[in-house]
Short mmCIF file of C-alpha atoms in Angstrom, two decimals:
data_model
loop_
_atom_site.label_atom_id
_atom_site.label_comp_id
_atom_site.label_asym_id
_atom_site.label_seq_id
_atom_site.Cartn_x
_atom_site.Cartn_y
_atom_site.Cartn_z
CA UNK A 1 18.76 17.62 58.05
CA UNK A 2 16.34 19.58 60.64
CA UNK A 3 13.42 17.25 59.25
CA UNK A 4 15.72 14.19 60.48
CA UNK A 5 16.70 15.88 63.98
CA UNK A 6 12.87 16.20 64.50
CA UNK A 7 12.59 12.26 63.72
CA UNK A 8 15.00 11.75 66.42
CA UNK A 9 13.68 14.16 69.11
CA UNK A 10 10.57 12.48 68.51
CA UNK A 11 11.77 8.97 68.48
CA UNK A 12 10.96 7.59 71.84
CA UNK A 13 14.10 6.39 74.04
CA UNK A 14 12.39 2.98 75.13
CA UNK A 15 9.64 1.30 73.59
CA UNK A 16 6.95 0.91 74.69
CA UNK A 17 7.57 3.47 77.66
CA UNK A 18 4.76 2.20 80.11
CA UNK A 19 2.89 4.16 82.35
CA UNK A 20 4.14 5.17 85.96
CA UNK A 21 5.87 3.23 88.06
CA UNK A 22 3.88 0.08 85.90
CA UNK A 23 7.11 0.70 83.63
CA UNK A 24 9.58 -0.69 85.68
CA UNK A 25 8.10 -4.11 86.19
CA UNK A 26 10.20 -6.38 84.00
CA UNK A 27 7.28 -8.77 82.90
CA UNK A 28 4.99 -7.58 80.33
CA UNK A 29 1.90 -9.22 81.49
CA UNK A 30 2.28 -8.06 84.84
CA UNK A 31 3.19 -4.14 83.58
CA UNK A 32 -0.17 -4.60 81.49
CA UNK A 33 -2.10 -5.56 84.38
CA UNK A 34 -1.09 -2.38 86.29
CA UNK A 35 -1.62 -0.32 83.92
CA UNK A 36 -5.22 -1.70 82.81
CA UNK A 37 -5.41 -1.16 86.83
CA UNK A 38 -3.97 2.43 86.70
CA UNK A 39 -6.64 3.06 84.33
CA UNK A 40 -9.55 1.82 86.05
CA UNK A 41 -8.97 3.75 88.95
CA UNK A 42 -8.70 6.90 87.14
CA UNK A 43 -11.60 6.48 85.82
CA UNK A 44 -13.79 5.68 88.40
CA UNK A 45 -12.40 8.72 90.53
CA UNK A 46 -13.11 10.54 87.61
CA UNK A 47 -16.87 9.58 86.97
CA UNK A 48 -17.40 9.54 91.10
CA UNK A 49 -16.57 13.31 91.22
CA UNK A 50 -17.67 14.71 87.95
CA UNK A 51 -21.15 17.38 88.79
CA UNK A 52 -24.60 16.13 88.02
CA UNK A 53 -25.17 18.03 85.02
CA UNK A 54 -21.00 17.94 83.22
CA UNK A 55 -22.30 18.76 80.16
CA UNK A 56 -20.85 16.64 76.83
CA UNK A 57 -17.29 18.38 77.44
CA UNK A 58 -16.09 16.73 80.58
CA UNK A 59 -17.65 12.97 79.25
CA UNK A 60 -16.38 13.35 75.95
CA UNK A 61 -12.57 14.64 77.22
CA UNK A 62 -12.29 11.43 79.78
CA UNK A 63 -13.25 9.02 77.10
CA UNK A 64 -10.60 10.28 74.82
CA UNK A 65 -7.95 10.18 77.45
CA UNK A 66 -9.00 6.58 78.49
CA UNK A 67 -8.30 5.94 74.87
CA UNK A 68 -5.28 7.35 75.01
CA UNK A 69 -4.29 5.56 77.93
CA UNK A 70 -5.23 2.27 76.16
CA UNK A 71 -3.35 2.90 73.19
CA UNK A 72 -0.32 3.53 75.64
CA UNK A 73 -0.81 -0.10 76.66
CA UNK A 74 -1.37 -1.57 73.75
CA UNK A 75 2.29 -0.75 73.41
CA UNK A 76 1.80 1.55 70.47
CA UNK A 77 5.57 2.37 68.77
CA UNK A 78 7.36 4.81 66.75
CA UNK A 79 6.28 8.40 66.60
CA UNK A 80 3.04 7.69 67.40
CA UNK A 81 3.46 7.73 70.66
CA UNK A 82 3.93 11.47 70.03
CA UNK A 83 0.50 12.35 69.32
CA UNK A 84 -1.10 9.69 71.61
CA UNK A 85 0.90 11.76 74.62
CA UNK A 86 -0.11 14.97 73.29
CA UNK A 87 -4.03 14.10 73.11
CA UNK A 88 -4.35 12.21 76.32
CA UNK A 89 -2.33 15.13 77.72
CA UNK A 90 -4.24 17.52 76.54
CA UNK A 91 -7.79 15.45 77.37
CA UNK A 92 -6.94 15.57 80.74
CA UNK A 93 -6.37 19.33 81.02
CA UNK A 94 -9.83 19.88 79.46
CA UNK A 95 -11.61 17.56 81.70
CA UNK A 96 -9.55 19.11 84.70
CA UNK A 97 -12.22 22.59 83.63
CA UNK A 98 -14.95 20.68 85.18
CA UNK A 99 -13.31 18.23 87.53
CA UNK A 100 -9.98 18.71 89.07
CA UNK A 101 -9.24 14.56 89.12
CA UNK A 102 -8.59 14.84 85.17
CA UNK A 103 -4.90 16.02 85.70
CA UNK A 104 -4.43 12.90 86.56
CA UNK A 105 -4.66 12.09 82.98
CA UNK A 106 -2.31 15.19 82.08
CA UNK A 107 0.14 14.27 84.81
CA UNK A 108 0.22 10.65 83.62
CA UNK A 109 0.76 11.55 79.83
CA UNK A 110 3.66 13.99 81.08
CA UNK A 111 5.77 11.42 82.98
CA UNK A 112 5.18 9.07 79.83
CA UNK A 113 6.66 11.84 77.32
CA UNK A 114 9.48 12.16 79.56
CA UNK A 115 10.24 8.92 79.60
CA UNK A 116 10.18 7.98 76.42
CA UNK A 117 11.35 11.53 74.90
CA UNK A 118 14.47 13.82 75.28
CA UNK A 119 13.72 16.59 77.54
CA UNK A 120 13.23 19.43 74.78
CA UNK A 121 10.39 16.70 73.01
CA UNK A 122 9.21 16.22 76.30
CA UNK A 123 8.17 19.74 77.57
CA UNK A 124 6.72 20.58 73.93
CA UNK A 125 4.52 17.54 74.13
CA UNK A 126 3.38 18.29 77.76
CA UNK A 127 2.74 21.60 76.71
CA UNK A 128 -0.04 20.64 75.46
CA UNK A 129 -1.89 20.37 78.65
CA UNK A 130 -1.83 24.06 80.23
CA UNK A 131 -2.83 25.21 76.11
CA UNK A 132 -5.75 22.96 75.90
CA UNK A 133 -6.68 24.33 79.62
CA UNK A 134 -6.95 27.65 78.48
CA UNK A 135 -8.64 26.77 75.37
CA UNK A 136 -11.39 25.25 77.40
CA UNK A 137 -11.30 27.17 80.16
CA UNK A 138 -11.60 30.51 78.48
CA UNK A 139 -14.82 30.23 77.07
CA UNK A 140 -16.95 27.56 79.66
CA UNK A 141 -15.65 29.08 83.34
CA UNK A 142 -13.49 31.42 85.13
CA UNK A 143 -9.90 32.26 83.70
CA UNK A 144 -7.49 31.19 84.90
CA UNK A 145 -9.13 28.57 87.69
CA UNK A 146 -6.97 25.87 87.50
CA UNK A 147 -4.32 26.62 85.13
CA UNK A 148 -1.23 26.99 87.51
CA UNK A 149 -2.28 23.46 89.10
CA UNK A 150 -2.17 22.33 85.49
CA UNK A 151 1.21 23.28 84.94
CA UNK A 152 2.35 22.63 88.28
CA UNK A 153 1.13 18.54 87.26
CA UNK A 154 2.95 19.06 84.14
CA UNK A 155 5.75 19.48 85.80
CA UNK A 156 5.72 17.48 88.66
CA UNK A 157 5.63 14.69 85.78
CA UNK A 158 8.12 15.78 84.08
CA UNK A 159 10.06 15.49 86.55
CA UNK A 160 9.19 11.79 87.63
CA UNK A 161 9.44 11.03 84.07
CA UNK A 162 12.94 12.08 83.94
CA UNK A 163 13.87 10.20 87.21
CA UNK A 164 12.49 7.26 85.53
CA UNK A 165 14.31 7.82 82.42
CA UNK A 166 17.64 8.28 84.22
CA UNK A 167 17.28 5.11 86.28
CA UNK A 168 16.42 3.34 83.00
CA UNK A 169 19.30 5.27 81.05
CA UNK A 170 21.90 3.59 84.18
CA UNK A 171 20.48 0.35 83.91
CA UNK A 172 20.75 0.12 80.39
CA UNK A 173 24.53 1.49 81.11
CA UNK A 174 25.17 -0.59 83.87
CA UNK A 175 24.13 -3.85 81.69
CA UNK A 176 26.34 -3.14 78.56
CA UNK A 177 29.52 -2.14 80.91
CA UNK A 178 28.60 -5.69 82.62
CA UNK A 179 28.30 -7.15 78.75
CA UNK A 180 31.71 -5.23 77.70
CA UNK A 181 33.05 -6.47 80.49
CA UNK A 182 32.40 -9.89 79.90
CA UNK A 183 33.25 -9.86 76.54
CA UNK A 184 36.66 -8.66 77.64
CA UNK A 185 36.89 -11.29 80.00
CA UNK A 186 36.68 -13.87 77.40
CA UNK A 187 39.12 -12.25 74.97
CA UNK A 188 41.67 -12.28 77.88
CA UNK A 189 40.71 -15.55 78.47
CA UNK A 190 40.91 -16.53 74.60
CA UNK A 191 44.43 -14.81 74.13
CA UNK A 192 45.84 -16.49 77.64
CA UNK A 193 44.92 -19.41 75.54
CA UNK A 194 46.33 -18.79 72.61
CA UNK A 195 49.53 -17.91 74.36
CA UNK A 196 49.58 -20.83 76.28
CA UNK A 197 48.98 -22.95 72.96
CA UNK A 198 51.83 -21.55 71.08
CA UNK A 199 54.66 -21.74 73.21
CA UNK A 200 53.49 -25.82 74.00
CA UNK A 201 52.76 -26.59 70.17
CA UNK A 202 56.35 -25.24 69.82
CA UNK A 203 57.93 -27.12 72.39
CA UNK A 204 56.55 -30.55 71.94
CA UNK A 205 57.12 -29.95 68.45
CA UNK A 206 60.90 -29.69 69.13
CA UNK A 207 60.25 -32.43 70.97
CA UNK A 208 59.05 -34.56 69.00
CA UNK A 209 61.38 -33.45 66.16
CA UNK A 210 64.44 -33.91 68.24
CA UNK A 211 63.53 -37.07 69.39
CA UNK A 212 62.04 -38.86 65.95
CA UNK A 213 65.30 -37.32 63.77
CA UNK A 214 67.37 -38.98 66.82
CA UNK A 215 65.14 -42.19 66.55
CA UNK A 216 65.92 -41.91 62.56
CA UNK A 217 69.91 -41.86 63.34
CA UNK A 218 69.36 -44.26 65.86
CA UNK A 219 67.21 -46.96 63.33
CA UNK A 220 69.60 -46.44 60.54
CA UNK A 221 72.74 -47.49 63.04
CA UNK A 222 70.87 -50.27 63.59
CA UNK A 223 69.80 -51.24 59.87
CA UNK A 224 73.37 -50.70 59.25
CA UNK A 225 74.65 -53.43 61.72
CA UNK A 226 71.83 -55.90 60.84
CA UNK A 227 73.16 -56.05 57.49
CA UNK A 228 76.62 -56.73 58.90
CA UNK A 229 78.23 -59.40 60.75
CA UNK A 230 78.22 -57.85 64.84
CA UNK A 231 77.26 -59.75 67.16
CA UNK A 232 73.89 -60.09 68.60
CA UNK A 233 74.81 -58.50 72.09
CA UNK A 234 75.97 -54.67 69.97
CA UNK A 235 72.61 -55.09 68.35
CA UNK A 236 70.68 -55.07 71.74
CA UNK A 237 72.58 -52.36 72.77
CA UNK A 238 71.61 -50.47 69.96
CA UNK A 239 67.82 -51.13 70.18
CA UNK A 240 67.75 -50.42 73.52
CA UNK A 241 69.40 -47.05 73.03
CA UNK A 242 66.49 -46.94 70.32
CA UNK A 243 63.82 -47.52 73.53
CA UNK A 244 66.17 -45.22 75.21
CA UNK A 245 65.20 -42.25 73.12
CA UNK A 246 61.33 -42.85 73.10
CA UNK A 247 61.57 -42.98 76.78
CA UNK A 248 63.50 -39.76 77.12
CA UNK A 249 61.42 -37.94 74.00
CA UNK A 250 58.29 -38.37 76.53
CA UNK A 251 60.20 -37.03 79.71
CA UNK A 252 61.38 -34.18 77.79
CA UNK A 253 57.10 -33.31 77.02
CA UNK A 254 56.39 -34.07 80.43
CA UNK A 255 59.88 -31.29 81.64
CA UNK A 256 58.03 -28.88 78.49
CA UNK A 257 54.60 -29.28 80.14
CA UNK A 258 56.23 -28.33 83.80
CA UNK A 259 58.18 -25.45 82.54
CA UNK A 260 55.31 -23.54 80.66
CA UNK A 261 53.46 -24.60 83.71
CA UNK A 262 56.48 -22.52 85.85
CA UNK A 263 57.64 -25.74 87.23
CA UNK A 264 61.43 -25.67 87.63
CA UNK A 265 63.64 -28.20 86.62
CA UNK A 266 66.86 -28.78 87.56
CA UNK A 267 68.98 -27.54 84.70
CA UNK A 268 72.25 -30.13 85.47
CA UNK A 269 70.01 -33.63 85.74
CA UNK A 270 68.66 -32.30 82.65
CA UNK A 271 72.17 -31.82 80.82
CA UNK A 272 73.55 -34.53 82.77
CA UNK A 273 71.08 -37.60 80.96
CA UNK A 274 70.97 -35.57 77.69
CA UNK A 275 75.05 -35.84 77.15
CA UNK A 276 74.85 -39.53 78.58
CA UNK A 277 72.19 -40.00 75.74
CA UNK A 278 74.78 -38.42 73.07
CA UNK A 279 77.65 -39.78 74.70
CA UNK A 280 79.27 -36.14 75.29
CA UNK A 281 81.27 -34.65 78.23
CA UNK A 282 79.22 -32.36 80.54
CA UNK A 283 81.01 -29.40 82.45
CA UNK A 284 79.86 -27.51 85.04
CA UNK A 285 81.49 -24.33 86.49
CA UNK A 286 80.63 -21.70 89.02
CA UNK A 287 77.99 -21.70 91.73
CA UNK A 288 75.06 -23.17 90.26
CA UNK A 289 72.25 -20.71 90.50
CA UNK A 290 68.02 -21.90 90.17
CA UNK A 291 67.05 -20.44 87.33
CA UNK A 292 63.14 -20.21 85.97
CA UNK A 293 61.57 -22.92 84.02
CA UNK A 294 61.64 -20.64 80.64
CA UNK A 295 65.26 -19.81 81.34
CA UNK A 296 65.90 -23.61 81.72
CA UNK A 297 64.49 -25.18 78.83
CA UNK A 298 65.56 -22.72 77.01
CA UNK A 299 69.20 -23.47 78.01
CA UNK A 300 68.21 -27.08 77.90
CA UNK A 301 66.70 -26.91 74.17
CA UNK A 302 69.97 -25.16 72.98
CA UNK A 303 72.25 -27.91 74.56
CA UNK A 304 69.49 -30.14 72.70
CA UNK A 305 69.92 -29.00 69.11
CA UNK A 306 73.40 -28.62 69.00
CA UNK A 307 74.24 -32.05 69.81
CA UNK A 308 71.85 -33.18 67.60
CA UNK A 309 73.59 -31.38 64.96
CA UNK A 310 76.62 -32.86 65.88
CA UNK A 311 75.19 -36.51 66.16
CA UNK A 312 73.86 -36.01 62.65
CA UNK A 313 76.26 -34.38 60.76
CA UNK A 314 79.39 -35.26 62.84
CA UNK A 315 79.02 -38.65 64.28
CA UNK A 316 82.83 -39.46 64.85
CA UNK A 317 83.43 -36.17 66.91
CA UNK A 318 84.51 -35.63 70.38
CA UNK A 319 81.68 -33.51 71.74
CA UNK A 320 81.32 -31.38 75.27
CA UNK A 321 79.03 -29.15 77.16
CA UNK A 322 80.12 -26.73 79.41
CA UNK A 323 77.87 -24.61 81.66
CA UNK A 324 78.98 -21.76 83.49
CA UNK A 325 77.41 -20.12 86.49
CA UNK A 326 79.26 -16.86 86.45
CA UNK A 327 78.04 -13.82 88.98
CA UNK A 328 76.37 -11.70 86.74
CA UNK A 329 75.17 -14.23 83.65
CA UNK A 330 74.81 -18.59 82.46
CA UNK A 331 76.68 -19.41 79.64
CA UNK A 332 76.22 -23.04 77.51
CA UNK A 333 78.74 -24.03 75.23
CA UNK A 334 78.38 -27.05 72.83
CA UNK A 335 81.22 -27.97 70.03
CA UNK A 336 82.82 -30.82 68.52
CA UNK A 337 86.52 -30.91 68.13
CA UNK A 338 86.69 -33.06 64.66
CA UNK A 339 86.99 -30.75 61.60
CA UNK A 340 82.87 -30.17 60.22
CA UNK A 341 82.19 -32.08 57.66
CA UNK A 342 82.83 -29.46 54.71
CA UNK A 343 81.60 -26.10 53.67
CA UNK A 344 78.10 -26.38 53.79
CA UNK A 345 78.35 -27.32 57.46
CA UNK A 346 76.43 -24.07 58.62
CA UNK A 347 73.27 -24.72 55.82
CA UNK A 348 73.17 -28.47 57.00
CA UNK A 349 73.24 -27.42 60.48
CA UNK A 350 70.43 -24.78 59.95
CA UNK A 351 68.28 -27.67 59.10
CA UNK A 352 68.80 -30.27 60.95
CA UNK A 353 67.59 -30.63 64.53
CA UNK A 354 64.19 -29.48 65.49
CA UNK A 355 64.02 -27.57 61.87
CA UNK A 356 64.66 -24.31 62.95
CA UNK A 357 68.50 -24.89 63.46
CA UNK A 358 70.56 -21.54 64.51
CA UNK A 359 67.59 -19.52 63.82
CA UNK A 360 65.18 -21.34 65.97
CA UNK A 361 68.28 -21.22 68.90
CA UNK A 362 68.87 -17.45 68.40
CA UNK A 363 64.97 -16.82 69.01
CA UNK A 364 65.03 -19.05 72.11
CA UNK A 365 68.18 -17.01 73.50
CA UNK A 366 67.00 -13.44 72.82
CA UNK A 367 63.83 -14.31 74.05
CA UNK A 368 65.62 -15.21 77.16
CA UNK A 369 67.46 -11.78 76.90
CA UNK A 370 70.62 -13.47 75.96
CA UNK A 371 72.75 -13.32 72.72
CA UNK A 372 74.08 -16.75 70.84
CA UNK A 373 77.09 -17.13 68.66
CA UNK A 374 78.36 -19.93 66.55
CA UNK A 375 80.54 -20.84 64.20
CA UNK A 376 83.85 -22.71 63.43
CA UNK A 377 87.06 -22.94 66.15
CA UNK A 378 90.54 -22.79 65.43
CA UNK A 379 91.00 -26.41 66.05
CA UNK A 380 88.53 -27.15 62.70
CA UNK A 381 85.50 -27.81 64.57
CA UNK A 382 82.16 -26.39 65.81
CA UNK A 383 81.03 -24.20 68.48
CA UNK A 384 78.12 -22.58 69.77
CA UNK A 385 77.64 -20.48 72.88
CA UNK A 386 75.00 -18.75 74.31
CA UNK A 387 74.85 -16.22 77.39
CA UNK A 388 71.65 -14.93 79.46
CA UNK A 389 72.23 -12.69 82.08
CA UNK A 390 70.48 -12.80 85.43
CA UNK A 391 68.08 -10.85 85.65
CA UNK A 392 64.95 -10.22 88.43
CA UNK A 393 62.27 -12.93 87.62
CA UNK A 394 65.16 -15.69 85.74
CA UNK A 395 67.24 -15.98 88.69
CA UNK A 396 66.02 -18.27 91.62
CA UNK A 397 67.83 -18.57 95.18
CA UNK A 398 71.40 -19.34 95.28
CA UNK A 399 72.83 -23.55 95.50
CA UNK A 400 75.63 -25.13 96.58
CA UNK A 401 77.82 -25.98 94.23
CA UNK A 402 78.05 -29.71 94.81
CA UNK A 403 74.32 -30.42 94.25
CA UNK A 404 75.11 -31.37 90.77
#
């Protein structure tokens, strides 16, 4: 385990660090270029100042750190980066005994350790500098000379290095937040989506279910009286209350489309051509209030299913809607007064319709924040009755009563 935590200290944060400010330049032929610059200017101030007579030290100590600095830029990885820092680090301390210009070298190799290394990793690498100082200075001139300069460079590029790493650790940060962010973005956008999907695949599938199982009624009426002796005026009728349906299947998509769009519709016109369609008595009591588009169609697709029902199971029946726009709730209530047909009524009933029956109503209602009850009357037949309550965001401005 502390062989593994040395890996990691010594792991280098970004890779390739770079050199300087050469680092920061995005393009990596252009960061070369200023570095292989960097370079050559060190050097040359280096050989212009060096004494006459430097002695095989000082030459040998600025070729090692040029190396070092090459390696650096050929973008050298992993941990060896570690000792390449520590060498060109330490080269420039030893040439800084004969010619103060080499801590340029030390400085340099400093600022790279703290960039690419945690701080701890970074001030034991650039350590490295004031030791080889003294190792070279002890012997070959006056103790201590330049060592607190030494350090002082040391620092001074640690320092820089760790400005550079911070600015490098926010951008990094700055571009995942932007990344997370984005990502988000299209989730939200994804699930908006999704929720916008569902709710139309449901509602043109009642739709279409309401409108093909009234088409199927409608065709077998008419296969019926083809194969009997009616005159050809009852059979017209007949088809065109077959074209009838088609037309008003497609303006019930187009009302679905509106009311997931928020579009409200007016919930009387609505009733008022779906009981002309059944032939059924429409009702409607109490100030009429504007409700929502999902409070409407919801209302509407209730109205819907139950007299489809009825049409299908109980075709002789007197049927009704009544709608009542009380002060503190709607109510919708759709029966037939002829007996039901027997005492599977209720299972029939459940699928029949759209083909989700009481169940599929019951969701729509409580979805609304309403309740729904059904079941048989007194009088033998079939009722079912829903209430919603206003509440803020279902109830629209007030109307006069005789817009109906």
């Amino acid at each position: 385990m502390r062989t593994e935590s040395i890996v990691r200290r010594l792991s280098p944060a970004v890779d390739p660090p770079g050199i300087g400010l050469s680092g920061m330049i995005p393009d990596p032929r252009a960061r070369a270029a200023a570095m292989l610059v960097g370079l050559g200017v060190s050097i040359w101030i280096n050989i212009v100042t060096l004494p006459a007579a430097p002695g095989i030290v000082a030459p040998v100590a600025l070729a090692v750190a040029a190396l070092a600095w090459l390696v650096l830029i050929a973008r050298t990885r992993g941990t060896h980066v570690v000792a390449v820092a520590a060498v060109m680090c330490a080269a420039g301390a030893v040439l800084a005994v004969t010619d103060a210009n080499g801590l340029i070298f030390t400085g340099v190799a400093a600022s790279v350790a703290a960039v690419a290394f945690d701080p701890v990793a970074a001030l034991v690498l650039s350590a490295a500098g004031p030791v080889a100082y003294c190792l070279a200075a002890i012997p070959h001139g006056p103790f201590p000379g330049r060592l607190l300069g030494t350090a002082a460079v040391v620092l001074a590029g640690l320092v820089a290095g760790a400005r550079r790493r911070e600015i490098d650790r926010r951008a990094r940060q700055s571009t995942l937040v932007a990344t997370e962010r984005r990502r988000t973005e299209l989730a939200r956008a994804e699930a908006e989506l999704a929720g916008e999907r569902n709710p139309l695949g449901r509602e043109l599938h009642d739709v279409l279910a309401h409108t093909l199982g009234a088409l199927s009624i409608q065709l077998t009426a008419i296969d019926t009286l083809a194969r009997t002796d009616v005159s050809r005026e009852k059979l017209i009728t007949q088809i065109e209350l077959g074209h009838e349906l088609v037309s008003t299947g497609l303006d019930e998509a187009r009302h679905a489309v509106r009311a997931l769009r928020g579009e409200p519709t007016p919930l009387a016109r609505q009733l008022e051509r779906l009981c002309e369609l059944h032939q059924a008595e429409l009702e409607l009591d109490g100030s009429q209030q504007e409700l929502n588009a999902d409070i409407t169609l919801a209302l509407y697709r209730l109205a819907q299913e139950a007299l489809t029902n009825a049409a299908k199971h109980a075709p002789d029946t007197r049927r009704s809607v009544r709608v009542g726009f009380g002060p503190r709730d709607v109510t919708v209530q759709v029966g037939n007064t002829r007996p039901a047909p027997g005492p599977d009524t209720p299972a029939a009933l459940h699928a029949s319709g759209s083909g989700f029956g009481l169940q599929g109503m019951r969701e729509r209602v409580k979805q609304a924040g309403g309740d729904l009850q059904a079941g048989h009357t007194p009088d033998g037949g079939w009722l079912v009755a829903a209430r919603i309550p206003y509440r803020r965001g279902n109830l629209g401005n007030r109307s006069d009563g005789n817009d109906r």
